[in-house]
mmCIF file of C-alpha atoms and ligand atoms in Angstrom:
data_model
loop_
_atom_site.group_PDB
_atom_site.id
_atom_site.type_symbol
_atom_site.label_atom_id
_atom_site.label_comp_id
_atom_site.label_asym_id
_atom_site.label_seq_id
_atom_site.Cartn_x
_atom_site.Cartn_y
_atom_site.Cartn_z
ATOM 1 C CA MET A 1 0.000 0.000 0.000
ATOM 2 C CA SER A 2 1.274 3.419 -0.813
ATOM 3 C CA GLN A 3 1.339 5.157 2.535
ATOM 4 C CA SER A 4 1.380 8.669 1.127
ATOM 5 C CA ASN A 5 -1.865 7.978 -0.666
ATOM 6 C CA LYS A 6 -3.466 5.961 2.059
ATOM 7 C CA PRO A 7 -6.769 7.586 2.949
ATOM 8 C CA ASN A 8 -7.517 8.149 6.564
ATOM 9 C CA ARG A 9 -10.371 5.984 7.852
ATOM 10 C CA ARG A 10 -11.816 8.751 9.986
ATOM 11 C CA SER A 11 -11.955 11.077 6.985
ATOM 12 C CA PHE A 12 -13.596 8.279 4.952
ATOM 13 C CA ILE A 13 -16.288 7.812 7.570
ATOM 14 C CA GLY A 14 -16.638 11.577 7.855
ATOM 15 C CA LYS A 15 -17.129 11.796 4.096
ATOM 16 C CA LEU A 16 -19.744 9.047 4.195
ATOM 17 C CA ALA A 17 -21.555 10.686 7.096
ATOM 18 C CA SER A 18 -21.612 14.098 5.457
ATOM 19 C CA LEU A 19 -22.651 12.488 2.181
ATOM 20 C CA GLY A 20 -25.469 10.824 4.098
ATOM 21 C CA GLY A 21 -26.489 14.197 5.484
ATOM 22 C CA VAL A 22 -26.484 15.792 2.045
ATOM 23 C CA LEU A 23 -28.543 12.935 0.674
ATOM 24 C CA GLY A 24 -30.940 13.022 3.618
ATOM 25 C CA LEU A 25 -30.181 9.418 4.499
ATOM 26 C CA ALA A 26 -31.672 7.982 7.654
ATOM 27 C CA PRO A 27 -29.079 7.318 10.369
ATOM 28 C CA PHE A 28 -29.428 3.546 9.866
ATOM 29 C CA ALA A 29 -28.483 3.984 6.222
ATOM 30 C CA ILE A 30 -25.332 5.824 7.221
ATOM 31 C CA ASN A 31 -24.714 3.121 9.791
ATOM 32 C CA ARG A 32 -24.974 0.541 7.037
ATOM 33 C CA MET A 33 -22.280 2.389 5.094
ATOM 34 C CA ILE A 34 -19.966 2.378 8.103
ATOM 35 C CA GLY A 35 -21.190 -0.978 9.396
ATOM 36 C CA ALA A 36 -17.986 -1.994 11.178
ATOM 37 C CA GLU A 37 -18.318 0.915 13.593
ATOM 38 C CA ILE A 38 -21.774 -0.088 14.798
ATOM 39 C CA ALA A 39 -21.923 -2.208 17.932
ATOM 40 C CA LYS A 40 -25.276 -3.858 17.338
ATOM 41 C CA PRO A 41 -26.653 -3.904 13.819
ATOM 42 C CA VAL A 42 -30.347 -3.281 13.375
ATOM 43 C CA ASN A 43 -32.230 -5.980 11.547
ATOM 44 C CA THR A 44 -32.350 -4.055 8.257
ATOM 45 C CA ILE A 45 -28.631 -4.598 7.818
ATOM 46 C CA THR A 46 -27.559 -7.290 5.394
ATOM 47 C CA PRO A 47 -25.112 -9.553 7.217
ATOM 48 C CA LEU A 48 -21.605 -8.895 6.045
ATOM 49 C CA ASP A 49 -20.404 -12.452 6.427
ATOM 50 C CA LYS A 50 -21.924 -13.108 2.982
ATOM 51 C CA PRO A 51 -19.561 -11.505 0.487
ATOM 52 C CA GLY A 52 -21.094 -8.103 1.276
ATOM 53 C CA ALA A 53 -20.967 -5.097 -0.950
ATOM 54 C CA THR A 54 -17.501 -4.632 -2.417
ATOM 55 C CA MET A 55 -16.131 -2.210 -4.975
ATOM 56 C CA VAL A 56 -12.763 -2.095 -6.670
ATOM 57 C CA SER A 57 -11.790 0.726 -9.018
ATOM 58 C CA THR A 58 -8.605 1.565 -10.870
ATOM 59 C CA TRP A 59 -6.194 4.303 -9.785
ATOM 60 C CA ASN A 60 -6.369 6.936 -7.056
ATOM 61 C CA HIS A 61 -9.631 8.373 -8.321
ATOM 62 C CA GLY A 62 -11.195 5.024 -7.447
ATOM 63 C CA ILE A 63 -11.430 6.119 -3.809
ATOM 64 C CA GLN A 64 -13.887 8.940 -4.479
ATOM 65 C CA ALA A 65 -15.628 6.891 -7.144
ATOM 66 C CA ASN A 66 -16.255 4.055 -4.695
ATOM 67 C CA ILE A 67 -17.726 6.463 -2.150
ATOM 68 C CA ALA A 68 -20.186 7.614 -4.805
ATOM 69 C CA GLY A 69 -20.945 3.959 -5.563
ATOM 70 C CA PHE A 70 -21.677 3.137 -1.926
ATOM 71 C CA SER A 71 -23.875 6.196 -1.711
ATOM 72 C CA ALA A 72 -25.940 4.777 -4.607
ATOM 73 C CA LEU A 73 -26.098 1.437 -2.787
ATOM 74 C CA SER A 74 -27.339 3.122 0.386
ATOM 75 C CA LYS A 75 -30.235 4.566 -1.588
ATOM 76 C CA GLY A 76 -31.322 1.087 -2.627
ATOM 77 C CA GLY A 77 -29.206 0.894 -5.774
ATOM 78 C CA THR A 78 -27.926 -2.254 -7.425
ATOM 79 C CA ALA A 79 -24.343 -3.077 -8.381
ATOM 80 C CA LEU A 80 -24.987 -1.447 -11.745
ATOM 81 C CA ASP A 81 -26.231 1.733 -10.033
ATOM 82 C CA MET A 82 -23.017 1.696 -7.970
ATOM 83 C CA ILE A 83 -21.000 1.500 -11.188
ATOM 84 C CA GLU A 84 -22.901 4.327 -12.875
ATOM 85 C CA ALA A 85 -22.680 6.641 -9.861
ATOM 86 C CA ALA A 86 -18.954 5.996 -9.495
ATOM 87 C CA ALA A 87 -18.328 6.619 -13.194
ATOM 88 C CA LYS A 88 -20.328 9.852 -13.221
ATOM 89 C CA LEU A 89 -18.291 11.328 -10.410
ATOM 90 C CA VAL A 90 -15.064 10.858 -12.351
ATOM 91 C CA GLU A 91 -16.551 11.739 -15.747
ATOM 92 C CA GLU A 92 -17.735 15.133 -14.532
ATOM 93 C CA ASP A 93 -14.422 16.047 -12.887
ATOM 94 C CA ALA A 94 -12.974 18.551 -15.353
ATOM 95 C CA GLU A 95 -9.528 18.355 -13.702
ATOM 96 C CA GLY A 96 -8.920 14.706 -14.666
ATOM 97 C CA LEU A 97 -7.146 14.454 -18.016
ATOM 98 C CA SER A 98 -8.205 10.948 -18.929
ATOM 99 C CA VAL A 99 -11.936 10.485 -18.354
ATOM 100 C CA GLY A 100 -15.014 12.467 -19.390
ATOM 101 C CA ILE A 101 -14.878 16.262 -19.587
ATOM 102 C CA GLY A 102 -11.288 17.470 -19.419
ATOM 103 C CA GLY A 103 -9.944 14.315 -21.065
ATOM 104 C CA LEU A 104 -6.974 14.868 -23.382
ATOM 105 C CA PRO A 105 -8.034 15.107 -27.025
ATOM 106 C CA ASP A 106 -6.904 13.181 -30.071
ATOM 107 C CA ARG A 107 -4.164 14.560 -32.341
ATOM 108 C CA ASP A 108 -6.742 16.780 -34.071
ATOM 109 C CA GLY A 109 -7.751 18.383 -30.788
ATOM 110 C CA ILE A 110 -11.073 16.531 -30.538
ATOM 111 C CA VAL A 111 -12.140 14.791 -27.312
ATOM 112 C CA THR A 112 -13.726 11.410 -28.016
ATOM 113 C CA LEU A 113 -14.981 9.188 -25.223
ATOM 114 C CA ASP A 114 -15.278 5.407 -24.873
ATOM 115 C CA ALA A 115 -17.254 3.554 -22.182
ATOM 116 C CA CYS A 116 -19.095 0.353 -21.477
ATOM 117 C CA CYS A 117 -20.935 -1.480 -18.745
ATOM 118 C CA MET A 118 -22.078 -5.007 -18.085
ATOM 119 C CA ASP A 119 -24.323 -6.570 -15.469
ATOM 120 C CA HIS A 120 -24.589 -9.909 -13.692
ATOM 121 C CA THR A 121 -27.016 -11.296 -16.279
ATOM 122 C CA GLY A 122 -24.558 -10.765 -19.125
ATOM 123 C CA GLN A 123 -26.305 -7.693 -20.521
ATOM 124 C CA ALA A 124 -23.837 -5.236 -22.019
ATOM 125 C CA GLY A 125 -23.828 -1.731 -23.459
ATOM 126 C CA SER A 126 -21.123 0.383 -25.004
ATOM 127 C CA VAL A 127 -20.356 3.661 -26.764
ATOM 128 C CA ALA A 128 -17.152 4.511 -28.591
ATOM 129 C CA ALA A 129 -15.588 7.598 -30.154
ATOM 130 C CA MET A 130 -18.485 9.674 -28.867
ATOM 131 C CA GLN A 131 -18.118 13.459 -28.836
ATOM 132 C CA ASP A 132 -19.729 16.224 -26.744
ATOM 133 C CA ILE A 133 -21.496 14.046 -24.186
ATOM 134 C CA MET A 134 -20.273 14.162 -20.620
ATOM 135 C CA TYR A 135 -21.578 10.853 -19.242
ATOM 136 C CA PRO A 136 -20.575 8.107 -21.686
ATOM 137 C CA LEU A 137 -21.071 5.244 -19.237
ATOM 138 C CA SER A 138 -24.661 6.360 -18.614
ATOM 139 C CA VAL A 139 -25.221 6.428 -22.373
ATOM 140 C CA ALA A 140 -23.723 2.916 -22.582
ATOM 141 C CA ARG A 141 -26.182 1.797 -19.923
ATOM 142 C CA LYS A 142 -29.053 3.208 -21.982
ATOM 143 C CA VAL A 143 -27.778 1.376 -25.064
ATOM 144 C CA MET A 144 -27.859 -1.789 -22.956
ATOM 145 C CA GLU A 145 -31.289 -1.218 -21.425
ATOM 146 C CA GLU A 146 -33.191 0.584 -24.167
ATOM 147 C CA THR A 147 -31.910 -0.673 -27.517
ATOM 148 C CA PRO A 148 -31.558 -4.102 -29.114
ATOM 149 C CA HIS A 149 -27.826 -3.392 -29.579
ATOM 150 C CA VAL A 150 -24.644 -3.615 -27.553
ATOM 151 C CA MET A 151 -22.546 -0.857 -29.098
ATOM 152 C CA LEU A 152 -23.078 2.538 -30.740
ATOM 153 C CA VAL A 153 -20.209 4.605 -32.105
ATOM 154 C CA GLY A 154 -19.380 8.144 -33.166
ATOM 155 C CA GLU A 155 -22.183 10.299 -34.508
ATOM 156 C CA GLY A 156 -24.763 7.559 -33.923
ATOM 157 C CA ALA A 157 -23.841 7.302 -30.268
ATOM 158 C CA LYS A 158 -24.096 11.073 -29.869
ATOM 159 C CA MET A 159 -27.457 11.204 -31.664
ATOM 160 C CA PHE A 160 -28.793 8.481 -29.393
ATOM 161 C CA ALA A 161 -27.498 10.331 -26.325
ATOM 162 C CA LEU A 162 -29.145 13.594 -27.379
ATOM 163 C CA GLU A 163 -32.407 11.793 -28.117
ATOM 164 C CA SER A 164 -32.181 10.222 -24.654
ATOM 165 C CA GLY A 165 -31.959 13.635 -22.989
ATOM 166 C CA PHE A 166 -28.195 14.065 -22.524
ATOM 167 C CA LYS A 167 -26.929 17.601 -23.116
ATOM 168 C CA SER A 168 -24.307 18.582 -25.662
ATOM 169 C CA THR A 169 -21.217 19.902 -23.836
ATOM 170 C CA ASP A 170 -17.833 21.133 -25.011
ATOM 171 C CA LEU A 171 -15.521 18.538 -23.436
ATOM 172 C CA LEU A 172 -12.219 20.256 -24.293
ATOM 173 C CA THR A 173 -11.185 22.249 -21.238
ATOM 174 C CA GLU A 174 -8.593 25.003 -21.330
ATOM 175 C CA LYS A 175 -6.162 22.789 -19.404
ATOM 176 C CA ALA A 176 -6.513 19.952 -21.927
ATOM 177 C CA ARG A 177 -6.321 22.345 -24.889
ATOM 178 C CA GLU A 178 -3.085 23.837 -23.565
ATOM 179 C CA ALA A 179 -1.597 20.345 -23.084
ATOM 180 C CA TRP A 180 -2.599 19.465 -26.660
ATOM 181 C CA LEU A 181 -1.026 22.678 -28.020
ATOM 182 C CA ARG A 182 2.205 21.836 -26.176
ATOM 183 C CA TRP A 183 2.095 18.329 -27.664
ATOM 184 C CA MET A 184 1.549 19.824 -31.141
ATOM 185 C CA GLU A 185 4.918 21.565 -30.935
ATOM 186 C CA LYS A 186 6.635 18.176 -31.401
ATOM 187 C CA HIS A 187 3.676 16.247 -32.688
ATOM 188 C CA GLU A 188 5.189 12.962 -31.619
ATOM 189 C CA TYR A 189 2.912 10.022 -30.839
ATOM 190 C CA LYS A 190 4.334 7.927 -28.059
ATOM 191 C CA PRO A 191 2.148 6.154 -25.506
ATOM 192 C CA VAL A 192 3.254 7.123 -22.005
ATOM 193 C CA ILE A 193 3.257 4.619 -19.160
ATOM 194 C CA ASN A 194 1.054 5.577 -16.181
ATOM 195 C CA ILE A 195 0.458 9.051 -17.593
ATOM 196 C CA GLU A 196 -0.575 10.683 -14.357
ATOM 197 C CA ASN A 197 -1.967 8.044 -12.093
ATOM 198 C CA HIS A 198 -5.538 8.865 -12.707
ATOM 199 C CA ASP A 199 -6.111 7.168 -15.957
ATOM 200 C CA THR A 200 -9.103 5.307 -17.308
ATOM 201 C CA ILE A 201 -11.427 4.197 -14.583
ATOM 202 C CA GLY A 202 -12.467 0.562 -14.527
ATOM 203 C CA ILE A 203 -14.980 -0.224 -11.780
ATOM 204 C CA LEU A 204 -16.227 -3.581 -10.503
ATOM 205 C CA ALA A 205 -18.968 -3.874 -7.907
ATOM 206 C CA LEU A 206 -20.693 -6.589 -5.945
ATOM 207 C CA ASP A 207 -23.870 -5.531 -4.138
ATOM 208 C CA ASN A 208 -25.419 -7.005 -1.009
ATOM 209 C CA GLU A 209 -27.519 -9.389 -3.086
ATOM 210 C CA GLY A 210 -24.374 -10.807 -4.661
ATOM 211 C CA ARG A 211 -24.992 -9.185 -8.045
ATOM 212 C CA LEU A 212 -21.820 -8.304 -9.943
ATOM 213 C CA SER A 213 -21.513 -5.463 -12.426
ATOM 214 C CA GLY A 214 -18.708 -3.585 -14.104
ATOM 215 C CA GLY A 215 -17.964 -0.443 -16.044
ATOM 216 C CA CYS A 216 -15.109 1.253 -17.806
ATOM 217 C CA THR A 217 -14.924 4.859 -19.016
ATOM 218 C CA THR A 218 -12.120 6.861 -20.641
ATOM 219 C CA SER A 219 -11.061 9.500 -23.127
ATOM 220 C CA GLY A 220 -8.593 6.902 -24.388
ATOM 221 C CA VAL A 221 -4.901 7.327 -24.984
ATOM 222 C CA ALA A 222 -3.949 10.964 -25.428
ATOM 223 C CA TYR A 223 -3.298 12.280 -28.955
ATOM 224 C CA LYS A 224 -4.538 9.107 -30.610
ATOM 225 C CA MET A 225 -5.539 9.171 -34.291
ATOM 226 C CA HIS A 226 -9.025 10.556 -34.780
ATOM 227 C CA GLY A 227 -11.397 7.592 -34.843
ATOM 228 C CA ARG A 228 -9.130 5.326 -32.803
ATOM 229 C CA VAL A 229 -11.029 3.203 -30.295
ATOM 230 C CA GLY A 230 -9.216 1.416 -27.491
ATOM 231 C CA ASP A 231 -10.089 -1.550 -25.340
ATOM 232 C CA SER A 232 -12.223 0.303 -22.811
ATOM 233 C CA PRO A 233 -15.591 0.093 -24.641
ATOM 234 C CA ILE A 234 -14.898 -3.376 -26.072
ATOM 235 C CA ILE A 235 -16.748 -6.073 -24.178
ATOM 236 C CA GLY A 236 -14.220 -8.788 -23.357
ATOM 237 C CA ALA A 237 -11.213 -6.465 -23.733
ATOM 238 C CA GLY A 238 -11.616 -3.495 -21.356
ATOM 239 C CA LEU A 239 -14.347 -5.186 -19.331
ATOM 240 C CA PHE A 240 -16.018 -8.515 -18.838
ATOM 241 C CA VAL A 241 -18.527 -9.705 -16.256
ATOM 242 C CA ASP A 242 -19.910 -13.166 -15.680
ATOM 243 C CA GLY A 243 -22.259 -13.009 -12.709
ATOM 244 C CA ALA A 244 -21.613 -16.643 -11.828
ATOM 245 C CA VAL A 245 -17.836 -16.286 -11.841
ATOM 246 C CA GLY A 246 -16.363 -12.814 -11.584
ATOM 247 C CA ALA A 247 -15.523 -9.586 -13.341
ATOM 248 C CA ALA A 248 -12.392 -7.980 -14.741
ATOM 249 C CA THR A 249 -11.354 -4.663 -16.205
ATOM 250 C CA ALA A 250 -8.225 -3.275 -17.836
ATOM 251 C CA THR A 251 -6.256 -0.064 -17.931
ATOM 252 C CA GLY A 252 -3.255 0.903 -20.006
ATOM 253 C CA LEU A 253 -2.485 0.623 -23.697
ATOM 254 C CA GLY A 254 -5.699 -0.699 -25.223
ATOM 255 C CA GLU A 255 -4.083 -2.237 -28.282
ATOM 256 C CA ALA A 256 -2.249 -4.768 -26.085
ATOM 257 C CA VAL A 257 -5.442 -5.602 -24.204
ATOM 258 C CA MET A 258 -7.500 -5.976 -27.375
ATOM 259 C CA ARG A 259 -4.955 -8.286 -28.987
ATOM 260 C CA THR A 260 -5.249 -10.668 -26.058
ATOM 261 C CA VAL A 261 -8.964 -10.100 -25.218
ATOM 262 C CA GLY A 262 -7.704 -9.410 -21.740
ATOM 263 C CA SER A 263 -10.700 -9.042 -19.442
ATOM 264 C CA PHE A 264 -12.446 -12.055 -20.938
ATOM 265 C CA LEU A 265 -9.255 -14.013 -20.419
ATOM 266 C CA VAL A 266 -9.081 -12.997 -16.742
ATOM 267 C CA VAL A 267 -12.688 -14.092 -16.147
ATOM 268 C CA GLU A 268 -12.166 -17.376 -17.983
ATOM 269 C CA LEU A 269 -9.089 -18.052 -15.856
ATOM 270 C CA MET A 270 -11.177 -17.435 -12.727
ATOM 271 C CA ARG A 271 -13.820 -19.791 -14.136
ATOM 272 C CA GLY A 272 -11.084 -22.389 -14.352
ATOM 273 C CA GLY A 273 -10.413 -21.961 -10.639
ATOM 274 C CA LEU A 274 -7.749 -19.276 -10.401
ATOM 275 C CA HIS A 275 -7.882 -16.651 -7.668
ATOM 276 C CA PRO A 276 -8.468 -13.155 -9.168
ATOM 277 C CA GLN A 277 -4.847 -12.230 -8.362
ATOM 278 C CA ALA A 278 -3.455 -15.277 -10.188
ATOM 279 C CA ALA A 279 -5.839 -14.690 -13.097
ATOM 280 C CA CYS A 280 -4.579 -11.110 -13.515
ATOM 281 C CA GLU A 281 -0.971 -12.293 -13.340
ATOM 282 C CA THR A 282 -1.552 -14.940 -16.001
ATOM 283 C CA ALA A 283 -3.281 -12.474 -18.338
ATOM 284 C CA VAL A 284 -0.437 -9.959 -17.945
ATOM 285 C CA LYS A 285 2.053 -12.734 -18.681
ATOM 286 C CA ARG A 286 0.157 -13.479 -21.908
ATOM 287 C CA ILE A 287 0.922 -9.911 -23.036
ATOM 288 C CA ILE A 288 4.540 -10.011 -21.875
ATOM 289 C CA ASP A 289 5.068 -13.272 -23.765
ATOM 290 C CA SER A 290 3.539 -11.994 -26.971
ATOM 291 C CA MET A 291 4.948 -8.491 -27.532
ATOM 292 C CA ASP A 292 7.623 -5.982 -26.588
ATOM 293 C CA VAL A 293 6.334 -4.342 -23.431
ATOM 294 C CA SER A 294 9.237 -2.015 -22.697
ATOM 295 C CA ASN A 295 7.129 1.032 -23.532
ATOM 296 C CA LEU A 296 3.684 -0.088 -22.665
ATOM 297 C CA GLN A 297 1.704 -0.529 -19.504
ATOM 298 C CA VAL A 298 -1.337 -2.706 -18.924
ATOM 299 C CA GLY A 299 -2.977 -3.396 -15.592
ATOM 300 C CA TYR A 300 -5.794 -5.817 -14.857
ATOM 301 C CA LEU A 301 -8.171 -5.648 -11.917
ATOM 302 C CA ALA A 302 -10.502 -8.497 -10.976
ATOM 303 C CA LEU A 303 -13.232 -9.269 -8.464
ATOM 304 C CA ASP A 304 -14.873 -12.635 -8.141
ATOM 305 C CA LYS A 305 -18.421 -13.372 -7.080
ATOM 306 C CA THR A 306 -17.282 -14.202 -3.546
ATOM 307 C CA GLY A 307 -15.635 -10.792 -3.111
ATOM 308 C CA ARG A 308 -12.028 -11.879 -3.597
ATOM 309 C CA HIS A 309 -10.015 -9.384 -5.633
ATOM 310 C CA GLY A 310 -6.624 -8.967 -7.226
ATOM 311 C CA ALA A 311 -4.663 -6.799 -9.632
ATOM 312 C CA HIS A 312 -1.457 -7.061 -11.602
ATOM 313 C CA ALA A 313 0.351 -4.855 -14.124
ATOM 314 C CA ILE A 314 3.310 -5.082 -16.485
ATOM 315 C CA HIS A 315 5.176 -2.223 -14.805
ATOM 316 C CA SER A 316 5.017 -0.627 -11.383
ATOM 317 C CA GLY A 317 2.756 2.325 -10.709
ATOM 318 C CA PHE A 318 -0.713 0.787 -11.079
ATOM 319 C CA ASN A 319 -2.970 0.881 -8.035
ATOM 320 C CA TYR A 320 -6.614 0.389 -7.191
ATOM 321 C CA ALA A 321 -9.142 1.381 -4.579
ATOM 322 C CA LEU A 322 -10.905 -1.306 -2.564
ATOM 323 C CA THR A 323 -14.008 -0.331 -0.606
ATOM 324 C CA THR A 324 -16.347 -2.494 1.449
ATOM 325 C CA LEU A 325 -18.762 -1.571 4.228
ATOM 326 C CA LYS A 326 -15.892 -2.204 6.640
ATOM 327 C CA THR A 327 -12.827 -0.859 4.947
ATOM 328 C CA GLU A 328 -11.273 1.421 2.376
ATOM 329 C CA ASN A 329 -7.781 0.904 0.958
ATOM 330 C CA LEU A 330 -5.670 2.143 -1.873
ATOM 331 C CA ILE A 331 -3.612 -0.882 -2.907
ATOM 332 C CA ASP A 332 -0.471 -0.941 -5.056
ATOM 333 C CA ALA A 333 -0.838 -3.679 -7.657
ATOM 334 C CA THR A 334 1.925 -6.208 -8.074
ATOM 335 C CA HIS A 335 3.794 -6.077 -11.372
ATOM 336 C CA GLY A 336 6.182 -7.903 -13.665
HETATM 337 C C1 SD4 B 401 -7.161 3.044 -24.085
HETATM 338 N N1 SD4 B 401 -7.114 1.589 -22.168
HETATM 339 O O1 SD4 B 401 -7.839 3.848 -24.693
HETATM 340 C C2 SD4 B 401 -7.341 2.956 -22.596
HETATM 341 C C3 SD4 B 401 -6.452 3.955 -21.930
HETATM 342 C C4 SD4 B 401 -6.174 3.674 -20.499
HETATM 343 O O2 SD4 B 401 -5.057 3.951 -18.610
HETATM 344 O O3 SD4 B 401 -6.698 2.795 -19.902
HETATM 345 N N2 SD4 B 401 -5.315 4.327 -19.883
HETATM 346 O O4 SD4 B 401 -6.299 2.333 -24.604
#
């Protein structure tokens, strides 16, 4: 665990309590969110010796995202609601340079977003290369729930979002535009490992009923070719969920994940009996064995249906946030 980043438990509970206040939650609901602190649970509390609600999310921003997810749970939400709430929080943060508004643009200065989600029944939705819409994972969820399709791209995805009531928003912030202008001076495309430790967010959640869901949302690799789509919205690459087995998500250079259908591989390895940690390690090894990885990073994160989790990356620097009703941790993934 990276001590400098380790969140303080008291501040976590404080955040949950004040969030509860803002949301007008009954005290028992707040108690549910901080269950370990309560001496005698009231009978509305789901026993935590079942797997219990668990969320894992990539990178530092996973901590805040998971808090938003647990807030959705406390309002009666499902695992998929936890995923959507967590994604929204990061997507609307204009300071983050890799997800939603504020994401770094492609080489033509255009921000295009990729996202997908999947639930415990195997339903999936996805949008790719979508412009001007701030909440791509929510649009992906609508594709899943309200259309006969799995994936919409580009102009079609945007049209569907507008028809569904999403607003058109300029996603290129001044900060991102300035970074792009600096990049234009050399105009050199070179993927950068662990750009700034708040990359793509991949989120996996297990609710109190044992339902698993997952989501992934990103602006993709910075300064990509216009029209390039990475792994993040590709079901099986950036995300895969099998409610009877487990879920996995990926971060890093999408091309390496897509070539090895990474998240599907991690889930299939768990189906074969591997612990999520071992499954992530094996999937990373598949990449290392099949290409030159000196300049590329990939990290996998997995959660199985019993609440066990693991993560592994090619290089150091990848971490993930783990949140349950009892604990919150920022964990450095193993690597190599
Ligand atoms: C992509 N996998 O577009 C994404 C980028 C990413 O951490 O995850 N960065 O290839």
